[in-house]
Amino acid sequence: MSTALHTSDQDGLAQPDRAGQPAAALGDRLFRLLTGGAAWLVLILLLGAAGSMAWGGREAFQTFGWSFITSKDWDAVGHQFGALVPIYGTIVSSLIAMIVAVPISFGIATFLAEVAPRWMRGPIGMAIELLAAVPSIIYGMWGLFVFAPFMSEHVEPWLTEHWATLPLVGVLFDGPPIGIGMLTAGIILGIMTIPFISSVMRDVFQAIPPALRESAFALGATPWEVVCKVTLPHTRSAVMGAIFLGLGRALGETMAVTFVLGNAHDFSLSLLMPGNSIAAAIANEFTEADSPIYHSALIALGFLLFVVTFIVLAIAKFMLLRIERKGR
Amino acid sequence: MSRQPMNPIVRRRQITNAIALVLATGATLFGLLWLVWILWTTITQGASALSPALFTQMTPPPGEEGGLLNAFYGSAVMIVLAIVVGTPIGILAGTYLSEFGKTSALAETIRFINDILLSAPSIVVGLFIYELVVTTTGHFSGYAGGLALGMILLPVVVRTTDEALRLIPNQLREAGLALGLPQWKVVGYVIYRSASTGIATGVLLGVARISGETAPLLFTALNNQYWSTDLSAPMANVPVVIFQYAMSPYDSWHALAWAGAFVVTAFVLALSIAVRLFLRPRSFK
C-alpha cells in the first residue's frame, strides 16, 4: 500500500497544476468510456447470443411452429423435427438431479453449519467445491466407463426386481439394465450440482444474524431445531435461489449427459431407457447436420435451452438478492 | 445420562437431533465419496496410460501408438487467446461496475446479466460463436474456439474484479484524488495494484474453468488430427480429443483419452487448489 501511494505521489507532483487539468479530464472521460463500453459489452453479448440463436433457428420455428415443441418426430432424412423427446429428457434428468442433490446439499450445509468443528469446515467445504472444478467431460467419461456399468450390474437389476412391481411408479423402473439412460444421467447431474447448491446454502446459513441462532440455543433448542426452525425459515428464499441455481446448471449441462444418456430419440416412460436432452442432442448432432433445416432445428433447440436457463437463473438470482437486502 | 427419568419430549427432541445430525454427516461423506471415486478412477486409468509419447507425438489413427502433443498445443493456444480477449474486457467492465456504476440501475442490471452469463450453459456460448464467427468466415477455426472460451472466461473476471475493487477502502481513492491525480491514474496506479491479488484470482479461476470446457469447442475449433499452428483452421484440443476418443470403440484411443483426462483434471484441480490456498481463502461461485 505504501509503495502504491508513493508512486502516485510522484506522478501527482510531476503534473503541472493548471496545464494538466484538461488532459486529466480527457483521460478520465476516455477511461470512463472504455470501462463503460466493456460493461455494455456484457449486455450486448447476452442479447447477441439470444438474437443469433433466434435468427439461426427461425427456419425451424417457421416451418414447424408449435409442433416443434409438441411433436416427438425427429427424422433427419424426412426433414421432420420435433423437440419433445429432448425437452422431456432435459426436464426429467434435471428433476432426478434435484431429487438427488437438494437433500444431500442441505445435509452438507447443515453439517458445515452445525456439526463440523471449526477447523474442519474450510477443508471439507473446499473438497466439496472441487467437485465443481472437475471438468464435466471427466464426469462423462467416468459415467460411461465406471458408473454406468456399476448401475447396470448392481443397482438397476435390483430396481427392476423390487420397484417395477409398484403401482403407478413401477413403469419408471421397468426396463433393461443397460446402465445408460435417464436415471444414470440424472444421478450424475445431481452429483455435479451438489457443490453449487451446498456452497450457496452454506454461505446463506452462515450469513444469518448470530443473535438469532444464539437466542434459539439459549431457549434450549437442539442444533437440528435451530436449523429447521430458525435458519431455514430465515433463509427460505435464498435456499430456493440455491436450488434454482443448481437447476439452471443441470438443465444446460452437456458433456456428462452426452456420454451417458444414449442419444435416442425414442420416447419412453422408463428411467432405465436411453433418452436425449437438448444439450446432448446439439453436441451429438450439430457437426453431422447435413441440411439447413436440420441445422436450424438444432439451433432452435439451443434457443429454447437458452430461454429456459435464463428464466431459471434469473429466478435464482432474484431469490438470492432478496436475502442480501434482508441482511443489510 | 442423568439418573432421573428423562422428560419424554426432551428425549424425543434429542433423538431427532441426533438422527438429523448423523444424516447430515452422512450426506457430507456421500458427497466426498464421489470426489474420491472420480479422482481415483482418473488417477488409476490415466496414470497407467501416461508416457513420454503423450507429450511428444501426435494424435494417432485407430490402433496405432501416439500422443496428444497437437491437442495440448491447440488447447494452450486457445486458452492464451481466451485470456488475451477475456481478461482486459473483463477487468475494464469490472472497473466500471465498482468505480463508476456502483449501485446505479445500469450497474445492477449488468451485474445481474453477468451472473447469468456466469452460469449459462457453455454449449449456448458455442452456438453463439458458431453463428457469429464460423458461419460468417465459412469454416471452423482456432480463433472461434479461443473466442468461445474467452466469452466463458469474461464473466468470471468481471465478477471477481468488481468484488476485489469494492474491497479497496475509499480512503485510498480519496488520497489519490486529493493529490490531484485524475481518476484514471488513481485506478490505474493505486487501485489496481492493491486489488491485483483479487483480479489474478479471477483470471486463474477462469482459466481453470475453461481448460476442461468441451461443449463450446465442438463446433468452433472442431478438431484436427495433425499438427496445426494455423489459428484460422480447425485446431486440435484436449477436451474434444478426449470426447472423440472416449466415444470410439478402440482401446488404445480409450487409454489416450484417460491420459488426457488425467492431465486436464490434474491441471484444473491444482490451479483451483492453489488459487484458494494462496490467493484468496474465500470461495468463489
XYZ file of C-alpha atoms in Angstrom, chain B:
285
model
C -27.103 -39.713 31.295
C -28.873 -38.263 34.288
C -30.277 -40.531 36.979
C -33.753 -39.057 36.846
C -36.015 -40.411 34.106
C -35.765 -38.007 31.202
C -38.728 -35.965 30.092
C -40.090 -37.891 27.065
C -40.437 -34.752 24.976
C -36.848 -33.733 25.577
C -35.778 -37.266 24.847
C -37.637 -37.329 21.539
C -36.143 -33.994 20.533
C -32.676 -35.200 21.341
C -33.127 -38.383 19.367
C -34.458 -36.417 16.373
C -31.482 -34.116 16.672
C -29.021 -36.988 16.772
C -30.595 -38.675 13.749
C -30.622 -35.431 11.760
C -27.001 -34.658 12.527
C -25.906 -38.190 11.666
C -27.775 -37.888 8.359
C -26.081 -34.538 7.683
C -22.685 -36.092 8.338
C -23.642 -38.993 6.096
C -24.613 -36.571 3.321
C -21.210 -34.921 3.541
C -19.424 -38.267 3.388
C -21.657 -39.195 0.446
C -20.620 -36.010 -1.349
C -16.941 -36.636 -0.676
C -17.284 -40.263 -1.794
C -17.983 -39.177 -5.384
C -14.990 -36.861 -5.453
C -12.751 -39.669 -4.233
C -14.288 -42.177 -6.642
C -13.921 -39.911 -9.686
C -10.379 -38.888 -8.786
C -9.398 -42.492 -8.083
C -10.714 -43.606 -11.485
C -8.962 -40.761 -13.281
C -5.670 -41.402 -11.497
C -5.603 -45.183 -11.900
C -6.781 -45.150 -15.513
C -4.799 -42.076 -16.525
C -1.503 -42.743 -14.780
C -1.136 -46.149 -16.425
C -1.528 -44.526 -19.830
C 0.965 -41.778 -19.111
C 4.149 -41.951 -21.131
C 6.661 -39.568 -22.670
C 4.999 -40.236 -26.023
C 1.924 -38.433 -24.711
C 3.771 -35.135 -24.931
C 5.973 -35.815 -27.960
C 3.686 -37.452 -30.522
C 0.570 -36.511 -32.471
C -2.905 -37.949 -32.082
C -2.801 -41.343 -33.782
C -5.179 -43.099 -36.174
C -7.054 -46.034 -34.630
C -4.913 -48.899 -33.411
C -1.603 -47.073 -33.536
C 0.580 -45.577 -30.851
C 0.645 -41.876 -30.373
C 0.295 -38.939 -28.042
C -1.646 -35.748 -27.617
C 1.023 -33.176 -28.461
C -1.023 -31.335 -31.075
C -4.053 -31.323 -28.774
C -2.078 -29.910 -25.834
C -0.626 -27.256 -28.100
C -4.029 -26.335 -29.518
C -5.599 -26.141 -26.078
C -2.765 -23.955 -24.788
C -3.029 -21.582 -27.748
C -6.785 -21.234 -27.409
C -6.591 -20.693 -23.648
C -3.991 -17.957 -24.184
C -6.240 -16.397 -26.829
C -9.179 -16.556 -24.408
C -7.094 -14.811 -21.732
C -5.960 -12.138 -24.188
C -9.565 -11.486 -25.236
C -11.422 -12.000 -21.986
C -9.137 -10.525 -19.328
C -8.814 -6.871 -20.425
C -12.507 -6.551 -21.248
C -13.428 -8.277 -18.013
C -11.188 -6.051 -15.899
C -12.480 -2.893 -17.609
C -16.115 -3.946 -17.171
C -15.484 -4.844 -13.533
C -13.808 -1.459 -13.060
C -16.869 0.298 -14.476
C -19.152 -1.571 -12.077
C -17.144 -0.747 -8.972
C -15.726 2.720 -9.779
C -18.420 4.405 -11.883
C -21.631 2.371 -11.887
C -21.585 1.429 -8.194
C -25.219 0.744 -7.263
C -26.883 2.511 -10.184
C -29.648 0.685 -12.034
C -27.419 0.113 -15.053
C -24.612 -1.355 -12.955
C -27.006 -3.629 -11.062
C -28.513 -4.792 -14.371
C -25.078 -5.572 -15.755
C -24.153 -7.457 -12.570
C -27.373 -9.419 -12.885
C -26.761 -10.262 -16.550
C -23.124 -11.087 -15.809
C -24.133 -13.545 -13.098
C -26.469 -15.230 -15.560
C -23.698 -15.438 -18.165
C -21.548 -16.971 -15.435
C -23.940 -19.905 -15.074
C -25.265 -20.032 -18.638
C -24.807 -23.365 -20.423
C -21.477 -23.333 -22.221
C -22.950 -25.107 -25.235
C -25.047 -21.999 -25.851
C -21.845 -19.940 -26.000
C -20.531 -22.395 -28.571
C -23.643 -21.993 -30.712
C -23.431 -18.196 -30.455
C -19.791 -18.087 -31.585
C -20.650 -20.585 -34.308
C -23.328 -18.242 -35.641
C -21.097 -15.211 -35.178
C -17.738 -16.450 -36.464
C -17.976 -19.848 -38.132
C -20.936 -19.082 -40.393
C -19.518 -15.691 -41.383
C -15.996 -16.927 -42.101
C -17.262 -20.180 -43.525
C -15.040 -22.577 -41.564
C -14.194 -23.814 -38.080
C -11.110 -22.181 -36.594
C -8.844 -21.816 -33.609
C -9.907 -18.166 -33.414
C -13.528 -19.192 -32.948
C -12.509 -21.651 -30.220
C -10.464 -19.023 -28.402
C -13.314 -16.510 -28.623
C -15.808 -19.027 -27.247
C -13.505 -19.775 -24.307
C -12.919 -16.045 -23.825
C -16.646 -15.464 -23.552
C -16.812 -18.084 -20.781
C -13.821 -16.539 -19.005
C -15.189 -12.992 -19.238
C -17.988 -13.101 -16.623
C -15.653 -14.743 -14.081
C -13.149 -11.897 -14.460
C -15.885 -9.225 -14.393
C -17.286 -10.515 -11.147
C -14.002 -11.043 -9.299
C -12.639 -7.665 -10.448
C -15.832 -5.923 -9.304
C -15.651 -7.655 -5.922
C -11.919 -7.104 -5.494
C -12.148 -3.383 -6.297
C -15.073 -2.864 -3.969
C -12.978 -4.242 -1.113
C -10.428 -1.445 -1.545
C -11.083 1.224 1.112
C -12.327 4.551 -0.206
C -9.608 6.452 1.655
C -7.114 5.141 -0.860
C -9.096 6.669 -3.739
C -9.580 9.893 -1.809
C -5.875 10.091 -1.019
C -5.029 9.794 -4.703
C -7.645 12.310 -5.777
C -6.567 14.718 -3.057
C -3.082 14.704 -4.540
C -4.592 16.000 -7.745
C -4.432 12.761 -9.697
C -7.043 12.190 -12.387
C -9.324 9.294 -11.600
C -7.912 7.029 -14.302
C -4.483 7.313 -12.759
C -5.840 6.618 -9.282
C -7.462 3.462 -10.586
C -4.565 2.507 -12.833
C -1.697 3.077 -10.431
C -3.214 2.693 -6.980
C -6.431 0.694 -7.004
C -5.387 -1.990 -9.498
C -2.151 -2.507 -7.611
C -3.920 -3.010 -4.309
C -6.503 -5.315 -5.881
C -4.054 -7.269 -8.022
C -4.395 -10.490 -6.000
C -8.168 -10.431 -6.299
C -8.027 -9.788 -10.030
C -5.435 -12.535 -10.528
C -7.706 -14.913 -8.625
C -10.475 -14.218 -11.106
C -8.282 -14.808 -14.125
C -6.813 -18.051 -12.760
C -10.210 -19.418 -11.725
C -11.456 -18.522 -15.190
C -8.533 -20.413 -16.743
C -9.322 -23.427 -14.554
C -12.899 -23.219 -15.736
C -12.172 -23.053 -19.474
C -9.373 -25.643 -19.515
C -11.790 -28.538 -19.479
C -14.620 -26.959 -21.465
C -15.651 -29.214 -24.304
C -19.099 -28.262 -25.486
C -18.246 -24.791 -26.853
C -15.246 -26.181 -28.758
C -17.218 -28.900 -30.542
C -18.486 -26.513 -33.172
C -15.979 -23.700 -33.038
C -12.468 -25.161 -33.090
C -13.711 -28.633 -34.003
C -10.641 -30.853 -34.065
C -7.598 -31.645 -36.131
C -5.714 -34.896 -36.404
C -2.495 -33.220 -37.394
C -0.013 -30.664 -36.149
C -1.543 -27.307 -36.918
C -0.417 -23.875 -35.786
C -2.823 -22.115 -38.117
C -5.368 -20.332 -35.953
C -7.698 -19.801 -38.903
C -8.072 -23.542 -39.439
C -9.725 -26.222 -37.292
C -7.497 -26.876 -34.325
C -6.869 -29.916 -32.147
C -7.656 -29.516 -28.443
C -7.574 -31.860 -25.497
C -11.257 -31.867 -24.448
C -12.632 -32.633 -27.913
C -9.970 -35.317 -28.455
C -10.982 -36.886 -25.122
C -14.616 -36.777 -26.209
C -13.993 -38.391 -29.585
C -11.537 -40.984 -28.306
C -13.678 -41.957 -25.324
C -16.710 -42.425 -27.577
C -14.689 -44.556 -30.020
C -14.575 -48.359 -29.885
C -10.751 -48.600 -29.777
C -8.894 -49.495 -26.588
C -5.753 -47.566 -27.499
C -7.886 -44.459 -28.006
C -9.607 -45.030 -24.667
C -6.203 -45.163 -22.969
C -5.188 -41.880 -24.590
C -8.497 -40.312 -23.568
C -7.871 -41.325 -19.957
C -4.337 -39.942 -20.106
C -5.703 -36.655 -21.440
C -8.419 -36.641 -18.782
C -5.791 -37.198 -16.101
C -3.622 -34.310 -17.279
C -6.577 -31.909 -17.623
C -8.042 -32.833 -14.244
C -4.673 -32.581 -12.506
C -4.090 -29.156 -14.074
C -7.555 -27.818 -13.234
C -7.572 -29.113 -9.664
C -4.014 -27.939 -8.966
C -4.922 -24.480 -10.240
C -8.164 -24.317 -8.223
C -6.475 -25.508 -5.042
C -3.520 -23.155 -5.464
C -5.825 -20.183 -6.021
C -7.912 -20.999 -2.972
C -4.923 -21.641 -0.728
C -2.574 -18.879 -1.776
C -4.526 -16.061 -3.320
C -7.873 -15.828 -1.637
C -9.196 -18.085 1.083
C -12.803 -17.113 0.293
C -14.697 -19.357 -2.059
C -15.928 -18.190 -5.407
C -19.034 -19.477 -7.086
